[in-house]
Short mmCIF file of C-alpha atoms and ligand atoms in Angstrom, two decimals:
data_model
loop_
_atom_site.label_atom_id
_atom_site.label_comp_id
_atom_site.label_asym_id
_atom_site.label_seq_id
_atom_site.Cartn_x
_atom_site.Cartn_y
_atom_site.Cartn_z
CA UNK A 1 0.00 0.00 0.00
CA UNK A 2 1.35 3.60 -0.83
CA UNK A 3 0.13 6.09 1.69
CA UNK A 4 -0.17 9.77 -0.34
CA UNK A 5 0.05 12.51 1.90
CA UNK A 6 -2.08 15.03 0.40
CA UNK A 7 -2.69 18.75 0.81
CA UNK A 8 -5.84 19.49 -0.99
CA UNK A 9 -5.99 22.96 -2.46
CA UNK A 10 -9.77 22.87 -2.83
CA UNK A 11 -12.61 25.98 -3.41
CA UNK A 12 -15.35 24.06 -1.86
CA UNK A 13 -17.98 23.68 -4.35
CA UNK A 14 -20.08 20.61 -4.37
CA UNK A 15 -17.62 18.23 -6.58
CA UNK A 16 -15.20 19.48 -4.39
CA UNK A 17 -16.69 18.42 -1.22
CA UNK A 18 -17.35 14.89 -2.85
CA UNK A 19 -13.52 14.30 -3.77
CA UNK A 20 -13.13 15.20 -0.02
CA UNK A 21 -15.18 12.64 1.02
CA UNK A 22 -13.74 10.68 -0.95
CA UNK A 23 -10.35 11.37 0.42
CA UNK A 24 -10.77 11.20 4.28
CA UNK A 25 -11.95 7.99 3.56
CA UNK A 26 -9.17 6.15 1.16
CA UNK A 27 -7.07 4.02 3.48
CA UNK A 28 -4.07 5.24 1.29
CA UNK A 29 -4.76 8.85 1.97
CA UNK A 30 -3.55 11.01 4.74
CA UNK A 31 -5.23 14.25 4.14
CA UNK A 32 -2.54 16.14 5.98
CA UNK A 33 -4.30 19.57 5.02
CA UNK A 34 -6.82 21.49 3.45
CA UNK A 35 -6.07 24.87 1.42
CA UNK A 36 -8.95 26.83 0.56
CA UNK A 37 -9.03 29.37 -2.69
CA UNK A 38 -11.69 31.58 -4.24
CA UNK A 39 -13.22 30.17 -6.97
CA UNK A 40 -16.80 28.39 -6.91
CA UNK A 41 -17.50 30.77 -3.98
CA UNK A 42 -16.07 33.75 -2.63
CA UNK A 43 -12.85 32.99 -0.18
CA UNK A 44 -15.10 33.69 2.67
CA UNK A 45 -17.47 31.19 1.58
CA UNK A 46 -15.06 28.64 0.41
CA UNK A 47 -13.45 29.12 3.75
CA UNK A 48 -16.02 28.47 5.46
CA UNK A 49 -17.39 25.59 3.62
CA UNK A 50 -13.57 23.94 4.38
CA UNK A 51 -13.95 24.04 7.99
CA UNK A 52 -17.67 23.00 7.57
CA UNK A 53 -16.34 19.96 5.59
CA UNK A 54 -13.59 18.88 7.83
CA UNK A 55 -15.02 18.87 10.86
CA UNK A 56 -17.42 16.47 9.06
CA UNK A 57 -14.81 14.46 7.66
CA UNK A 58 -12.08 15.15 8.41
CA UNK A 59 -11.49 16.32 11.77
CA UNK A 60 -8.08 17.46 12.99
CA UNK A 61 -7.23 18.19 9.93
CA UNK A 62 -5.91 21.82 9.38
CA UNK A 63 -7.92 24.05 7.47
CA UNK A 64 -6.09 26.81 6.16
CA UNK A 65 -7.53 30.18 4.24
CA UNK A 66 -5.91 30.77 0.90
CA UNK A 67 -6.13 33.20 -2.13
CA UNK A 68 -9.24 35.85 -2.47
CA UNK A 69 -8.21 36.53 -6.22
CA UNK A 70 -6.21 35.77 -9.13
CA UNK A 71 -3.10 36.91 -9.42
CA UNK A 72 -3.33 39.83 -11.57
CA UNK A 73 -7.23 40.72 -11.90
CA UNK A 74 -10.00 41.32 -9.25
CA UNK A 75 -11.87 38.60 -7.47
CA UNK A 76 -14.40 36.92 -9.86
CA UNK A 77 -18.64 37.63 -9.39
CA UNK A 78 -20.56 35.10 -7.69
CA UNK A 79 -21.68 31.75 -9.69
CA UNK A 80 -24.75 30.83 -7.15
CA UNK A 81 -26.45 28.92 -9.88
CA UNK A 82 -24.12 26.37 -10.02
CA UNK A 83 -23.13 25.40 -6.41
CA UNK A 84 -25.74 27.12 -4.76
CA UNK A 85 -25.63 30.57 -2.44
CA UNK A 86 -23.51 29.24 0.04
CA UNK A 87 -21.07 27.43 -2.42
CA UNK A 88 -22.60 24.14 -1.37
CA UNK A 89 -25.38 23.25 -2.61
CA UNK A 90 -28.04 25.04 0.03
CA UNK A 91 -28.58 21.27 2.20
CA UNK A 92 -29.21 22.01 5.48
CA UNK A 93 -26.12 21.64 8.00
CA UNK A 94 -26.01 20.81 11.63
CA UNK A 95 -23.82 22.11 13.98
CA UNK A 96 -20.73 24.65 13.44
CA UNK A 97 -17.54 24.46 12.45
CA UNK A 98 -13.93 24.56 13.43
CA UNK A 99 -11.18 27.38 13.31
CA UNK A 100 -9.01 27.91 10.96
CA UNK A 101 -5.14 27.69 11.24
CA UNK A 102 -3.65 30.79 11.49
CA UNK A 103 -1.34 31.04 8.38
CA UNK A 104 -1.91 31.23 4.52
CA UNK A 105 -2.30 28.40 2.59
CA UNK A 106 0.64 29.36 -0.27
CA UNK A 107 2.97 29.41 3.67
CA UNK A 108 1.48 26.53 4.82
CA UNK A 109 2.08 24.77 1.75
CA UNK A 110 6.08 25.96 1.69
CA UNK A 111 6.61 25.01 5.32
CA UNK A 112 4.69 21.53 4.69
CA UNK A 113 6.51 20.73 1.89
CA UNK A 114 9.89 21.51 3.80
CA UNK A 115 8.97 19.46 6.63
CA UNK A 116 8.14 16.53 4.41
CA UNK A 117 10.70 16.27 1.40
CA UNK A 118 9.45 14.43 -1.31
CA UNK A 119 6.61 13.16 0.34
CA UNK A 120 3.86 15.44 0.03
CA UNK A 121 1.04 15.54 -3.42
CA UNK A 122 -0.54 19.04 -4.03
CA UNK A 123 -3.64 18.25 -5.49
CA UNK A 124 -5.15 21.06 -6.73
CA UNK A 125 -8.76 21.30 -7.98
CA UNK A 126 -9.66 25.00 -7.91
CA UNK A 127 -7.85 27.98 -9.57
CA UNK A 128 -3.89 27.64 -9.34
CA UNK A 129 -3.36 30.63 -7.43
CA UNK A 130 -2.40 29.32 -4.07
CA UNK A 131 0.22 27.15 -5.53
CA UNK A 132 1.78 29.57 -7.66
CA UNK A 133 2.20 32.09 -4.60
CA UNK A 134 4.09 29.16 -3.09
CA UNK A 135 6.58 28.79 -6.04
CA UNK A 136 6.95 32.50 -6.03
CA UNK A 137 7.87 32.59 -2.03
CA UNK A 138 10.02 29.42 -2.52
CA UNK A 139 10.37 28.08 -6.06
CA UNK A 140 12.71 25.58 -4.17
CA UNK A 141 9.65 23.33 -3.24
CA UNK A 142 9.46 22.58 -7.26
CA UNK A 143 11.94 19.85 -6.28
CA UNK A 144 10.63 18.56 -2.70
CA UNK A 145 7.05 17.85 -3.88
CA UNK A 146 6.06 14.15 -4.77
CA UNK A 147 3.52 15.45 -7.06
CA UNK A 148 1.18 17.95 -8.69
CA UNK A 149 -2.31 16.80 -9.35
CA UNK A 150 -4.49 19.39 -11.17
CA UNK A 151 -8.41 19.21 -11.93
CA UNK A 152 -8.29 21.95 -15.12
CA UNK A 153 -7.96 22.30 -18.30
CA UNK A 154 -9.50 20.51 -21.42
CA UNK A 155 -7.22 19.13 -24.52
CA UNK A 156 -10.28 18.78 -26.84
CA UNK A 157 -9.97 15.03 -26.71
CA UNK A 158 -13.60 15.01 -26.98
CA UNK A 159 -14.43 17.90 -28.23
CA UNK A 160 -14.38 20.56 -25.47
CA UNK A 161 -11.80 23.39 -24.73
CA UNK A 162 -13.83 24.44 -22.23
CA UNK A 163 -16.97 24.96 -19.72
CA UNK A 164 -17.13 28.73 -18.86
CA UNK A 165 -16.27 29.65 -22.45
CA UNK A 166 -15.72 27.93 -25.48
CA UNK A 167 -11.62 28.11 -25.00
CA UNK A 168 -11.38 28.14 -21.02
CA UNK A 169 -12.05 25.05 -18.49
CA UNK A 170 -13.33 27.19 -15.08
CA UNK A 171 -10.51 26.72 -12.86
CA UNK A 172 -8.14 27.74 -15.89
CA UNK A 173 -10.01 30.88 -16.26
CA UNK A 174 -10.38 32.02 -12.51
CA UNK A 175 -6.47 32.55 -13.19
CA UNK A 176 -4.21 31.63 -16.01
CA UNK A 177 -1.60 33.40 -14.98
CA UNK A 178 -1.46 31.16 -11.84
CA UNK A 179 -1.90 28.21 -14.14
CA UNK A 180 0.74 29.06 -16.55
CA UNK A 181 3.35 29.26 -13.53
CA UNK A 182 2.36 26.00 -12.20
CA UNK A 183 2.76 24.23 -15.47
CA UNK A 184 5.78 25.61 -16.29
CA UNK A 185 7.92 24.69 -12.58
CA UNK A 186 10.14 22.09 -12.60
CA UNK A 187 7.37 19.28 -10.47
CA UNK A 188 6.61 16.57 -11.48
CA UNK A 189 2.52 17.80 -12.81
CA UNK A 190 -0.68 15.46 -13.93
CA UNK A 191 -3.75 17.48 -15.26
CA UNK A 192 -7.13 15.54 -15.40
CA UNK A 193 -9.28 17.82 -17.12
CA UNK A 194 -12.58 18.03 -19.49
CA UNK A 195 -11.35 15.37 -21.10
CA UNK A 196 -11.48 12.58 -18.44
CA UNK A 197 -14.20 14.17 -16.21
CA UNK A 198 -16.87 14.66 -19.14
CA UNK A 199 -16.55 11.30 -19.53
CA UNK A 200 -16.53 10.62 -15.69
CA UNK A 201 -20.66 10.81 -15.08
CA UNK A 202 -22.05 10.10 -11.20
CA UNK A 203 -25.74 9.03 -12.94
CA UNK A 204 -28.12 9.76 -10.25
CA UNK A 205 -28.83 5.88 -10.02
CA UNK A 206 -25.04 5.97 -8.90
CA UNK A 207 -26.03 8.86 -6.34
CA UNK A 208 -28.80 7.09 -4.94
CA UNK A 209 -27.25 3.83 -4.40
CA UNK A 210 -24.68 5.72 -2.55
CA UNK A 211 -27.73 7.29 -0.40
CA UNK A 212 -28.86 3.73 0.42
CA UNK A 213 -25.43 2.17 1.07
CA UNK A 214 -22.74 4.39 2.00
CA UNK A 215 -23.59 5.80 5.20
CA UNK A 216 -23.16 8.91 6.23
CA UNK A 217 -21.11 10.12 3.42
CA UNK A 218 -23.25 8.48 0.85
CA UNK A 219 -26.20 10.32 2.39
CA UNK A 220 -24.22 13.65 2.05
CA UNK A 221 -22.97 13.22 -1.97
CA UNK A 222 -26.45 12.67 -2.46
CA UNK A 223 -27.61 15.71 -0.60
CA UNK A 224 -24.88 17.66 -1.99
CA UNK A 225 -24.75 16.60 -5.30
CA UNK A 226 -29.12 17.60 -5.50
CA UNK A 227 -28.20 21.27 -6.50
CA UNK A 228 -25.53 19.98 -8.73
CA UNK A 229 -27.89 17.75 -10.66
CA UNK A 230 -30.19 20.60 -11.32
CA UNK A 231 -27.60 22.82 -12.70
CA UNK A 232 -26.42 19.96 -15.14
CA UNK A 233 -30.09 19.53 -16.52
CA UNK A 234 -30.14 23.18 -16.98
CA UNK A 235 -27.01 22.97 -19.30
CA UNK A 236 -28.42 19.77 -21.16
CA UNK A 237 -26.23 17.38 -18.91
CA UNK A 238 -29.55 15.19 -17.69
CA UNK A 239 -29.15 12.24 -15.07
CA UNK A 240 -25.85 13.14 -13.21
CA UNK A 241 -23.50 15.19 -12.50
CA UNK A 242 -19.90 15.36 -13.49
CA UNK A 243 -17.26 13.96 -11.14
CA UNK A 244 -14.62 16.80 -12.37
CA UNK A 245 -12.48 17.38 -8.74
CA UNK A 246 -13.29 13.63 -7.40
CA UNK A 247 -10.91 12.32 -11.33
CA UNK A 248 -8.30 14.17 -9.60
CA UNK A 249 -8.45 12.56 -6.35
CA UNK A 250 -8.99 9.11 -8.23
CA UNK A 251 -5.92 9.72 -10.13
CA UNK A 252 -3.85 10.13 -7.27
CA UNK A 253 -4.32 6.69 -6.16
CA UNK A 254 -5.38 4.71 -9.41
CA UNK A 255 -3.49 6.33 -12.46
CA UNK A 256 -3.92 3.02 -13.98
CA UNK A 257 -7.83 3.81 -14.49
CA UNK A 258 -6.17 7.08 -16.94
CA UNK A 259 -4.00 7.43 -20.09
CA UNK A 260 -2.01 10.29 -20.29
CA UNK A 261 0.55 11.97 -23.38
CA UNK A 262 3.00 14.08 -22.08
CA UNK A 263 4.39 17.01 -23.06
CA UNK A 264 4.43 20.51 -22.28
CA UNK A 265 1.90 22.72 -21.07
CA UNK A 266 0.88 26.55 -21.97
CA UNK A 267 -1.89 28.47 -20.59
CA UNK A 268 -3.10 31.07 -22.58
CA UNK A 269 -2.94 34.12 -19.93
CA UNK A 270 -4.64 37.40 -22.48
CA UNK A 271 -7.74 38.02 -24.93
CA UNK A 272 -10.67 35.92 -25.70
CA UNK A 273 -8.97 32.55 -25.39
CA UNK A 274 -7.72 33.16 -21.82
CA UNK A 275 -7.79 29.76 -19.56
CA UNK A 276 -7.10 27.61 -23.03
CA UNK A 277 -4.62 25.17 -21.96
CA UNK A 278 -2.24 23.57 -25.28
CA UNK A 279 -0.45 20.82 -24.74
CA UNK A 280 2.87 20.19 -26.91
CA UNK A 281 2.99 16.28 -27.33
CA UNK A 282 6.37 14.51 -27.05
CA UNK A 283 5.69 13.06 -30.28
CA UNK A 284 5.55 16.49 -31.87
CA UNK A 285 8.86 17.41 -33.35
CA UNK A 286 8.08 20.72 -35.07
CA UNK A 287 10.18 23.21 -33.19
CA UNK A 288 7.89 25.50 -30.44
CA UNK A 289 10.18 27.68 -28.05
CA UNK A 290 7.36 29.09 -26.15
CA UNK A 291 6.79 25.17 -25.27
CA UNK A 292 10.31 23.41 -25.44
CA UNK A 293 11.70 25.47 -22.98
CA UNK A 294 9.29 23.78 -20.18
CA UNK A 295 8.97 20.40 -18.33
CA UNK A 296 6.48 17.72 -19.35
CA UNK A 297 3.58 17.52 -17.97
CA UNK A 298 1.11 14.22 -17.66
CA UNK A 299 -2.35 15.03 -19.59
CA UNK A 300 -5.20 12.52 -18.88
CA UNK A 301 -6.56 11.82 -22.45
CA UNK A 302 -8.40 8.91 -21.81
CA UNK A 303 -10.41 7.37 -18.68
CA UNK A 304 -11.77 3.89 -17.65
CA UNK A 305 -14.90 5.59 -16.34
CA UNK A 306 -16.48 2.03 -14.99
CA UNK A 307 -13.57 1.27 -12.52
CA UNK A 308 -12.88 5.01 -11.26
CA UNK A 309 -16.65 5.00 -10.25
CA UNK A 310 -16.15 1.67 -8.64
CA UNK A 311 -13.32 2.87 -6.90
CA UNK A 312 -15.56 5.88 -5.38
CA UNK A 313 -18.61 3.31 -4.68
CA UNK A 314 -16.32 1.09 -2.66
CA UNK A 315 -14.35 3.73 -0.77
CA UNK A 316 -17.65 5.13 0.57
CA UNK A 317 -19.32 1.51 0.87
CA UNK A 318 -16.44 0.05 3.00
CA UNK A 319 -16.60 2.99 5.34
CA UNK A 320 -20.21 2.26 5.85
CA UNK A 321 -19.90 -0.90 6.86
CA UNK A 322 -17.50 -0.38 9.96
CA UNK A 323 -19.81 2.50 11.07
CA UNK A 324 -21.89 1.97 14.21
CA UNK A 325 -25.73 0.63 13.65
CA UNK A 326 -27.87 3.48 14.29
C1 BDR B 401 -14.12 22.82 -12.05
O1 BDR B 401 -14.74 24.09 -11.83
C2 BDR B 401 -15.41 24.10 -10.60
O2 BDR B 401 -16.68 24.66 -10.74
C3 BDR B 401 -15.47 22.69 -10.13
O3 BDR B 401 -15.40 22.62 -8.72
C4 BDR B 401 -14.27 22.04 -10.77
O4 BDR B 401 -13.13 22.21 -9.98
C5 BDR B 401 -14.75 22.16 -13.26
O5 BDR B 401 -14.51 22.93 -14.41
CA1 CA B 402 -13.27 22.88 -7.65
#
């Protein structure tokens, strides 16, 4: 068994809060913190919706504020009718939540990564910001990490470029500049993006089994993921919701289920394209300076859908069964 020791850069959002789930309850995980980042929500929000989550889930684990906005433009306007008015879907929620730590996340991540050489996986399924701050306060860590797992981007594999305009995956567009840094440092990076998690579908038989069978979590994806549903119907997505941040979680610890092509990536940071991520493929031989100058990075191109869902069903299913009868 490999045990990942994951920070999860998150902006807590309900796909978000399902590959969390997901994650406090992998035996091979040690969620050793969470990182929060505007995006789905407002930083407050997404904040607040960490804490809410981990004292669920995860508790103990330290929840630390990150990024209000991009790099180099304001903080993005609300998206309410996608993850709901309070980021999460609008269920109804018991009891409060814990504190935060007291430092921010692109510090915490440094000082983590110091403390832990070559042990730690960023996985990072909201907008890039928090992890580029860290490489600009200590591009050093580029080496120490054990890996950079993105949820962003789409390679038109299938089609799409993107989901919040025709050229930009969401996470790419709250800020390229961000994402351009991160693909461009010297880590070892994996990017599962449109491409794997359009194919990637929770139906809402899936969800509902999960209600019936998975305890306590399964109850809450299904709650959660209600909202979520509704907004996929509304786009012409009918009977489930994308599992975009959970492929990036299931990647971590069953990259068998993907195929990747390597090669470097660019993020288009200006004009109507912004967010578009191009990959150069290794097998490309045509000279491209603005690419060849950077490291490869792992694109997921292809998914086996069936076992990554399996993997979630069981995760959640196996915890159920060593919780207490009620
Ligand atoms: C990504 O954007 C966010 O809305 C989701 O949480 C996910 O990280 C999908 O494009
Ligand atoms: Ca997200």
């Amino acid at each position: 068994m490999t045990l990942h020791k994951i920070i999860y850069d998150t902006d807590p959002g309900i796909d978000d809060a399902i590959a969390l789930v997901f994650q406090a309850l992998h035996p091979d995980i040690e969620l050793v913190g969470i990182t929060s980042v505007f995006g789905n929500a407002d930083i407050d929000t997404t904040t607040a919706n960490a804490l809410y989550l981990a004292q669920r889930f995860a508790p103990g684990v330290p929840v630390v504020r990150g990024a209000a906005a991009p790099l180099r433009r304001p903080a993005p306007l609300p998206i309410p009718h996608i993850h709901g008015k309070d980021g999460l879907g609008e269920i109804e929620r018991d009891g409060g939540s814990g504190k935060e730590d007291g430092r921010e996340a692109h510090r915490f991540m440094v000082e983590t990564v110091r403390a832990h050489p070559g042990e730690i996986t960023l996985l990072a399924v909201g907008p890039l910001t928090n992890l580029a701050l860290a490489l600009l306060l200590d591009p050093g860590i580029a080496t120490l990490v054990r890996e950079v797992v993105v949820m962003g981007g789409a390679f038109g594999i299938h089609g799409a470029l993107g989901n919040v305009t025709p050229a930009a995956e969401a996470n790419m567009h709250g800020d390229p500049d961000a994402a351009d840094i991160v693909f461009g440092a010297p880590w070892k990076v994996s990017i599962a993006g449109l491409d794997v998690t359009h194919e990637t579908v929770m139906t809402t038989a899936f969800l509902a089994a999960l209600r019936d069978n998975a305890g306590d979590a399964g109850r809450f994806v299904w709650d959660v993921s209600r909202f979520y549903e509704r907004f996929h119907a509304e786009e012409g997505v009918t009977g489930g919701i994308y599992a975009h941040d959970y492929s990036a979680a299931a990647f971590v610890v069953a990259r068998e289920c993907y195929v990747t092509r390597r090669g470097p990536v660019r993020v288009l940071t200006e004009g109507i394209a912004a967010g578009l991520t191009v990959q150069k493929p290794a097998s490309m031989h045509a000279p491209a300076p603005e690419w060849d100058t950077r490291p490869a990075c792992d694109a997921c191109i292809g998914v086996d859908a069936d076992a990554v869902l399996e993997l979630f069903a069981a995760t959640l299913s196996n915890q159920a069964r060593a919780e207490p009868l009620a």
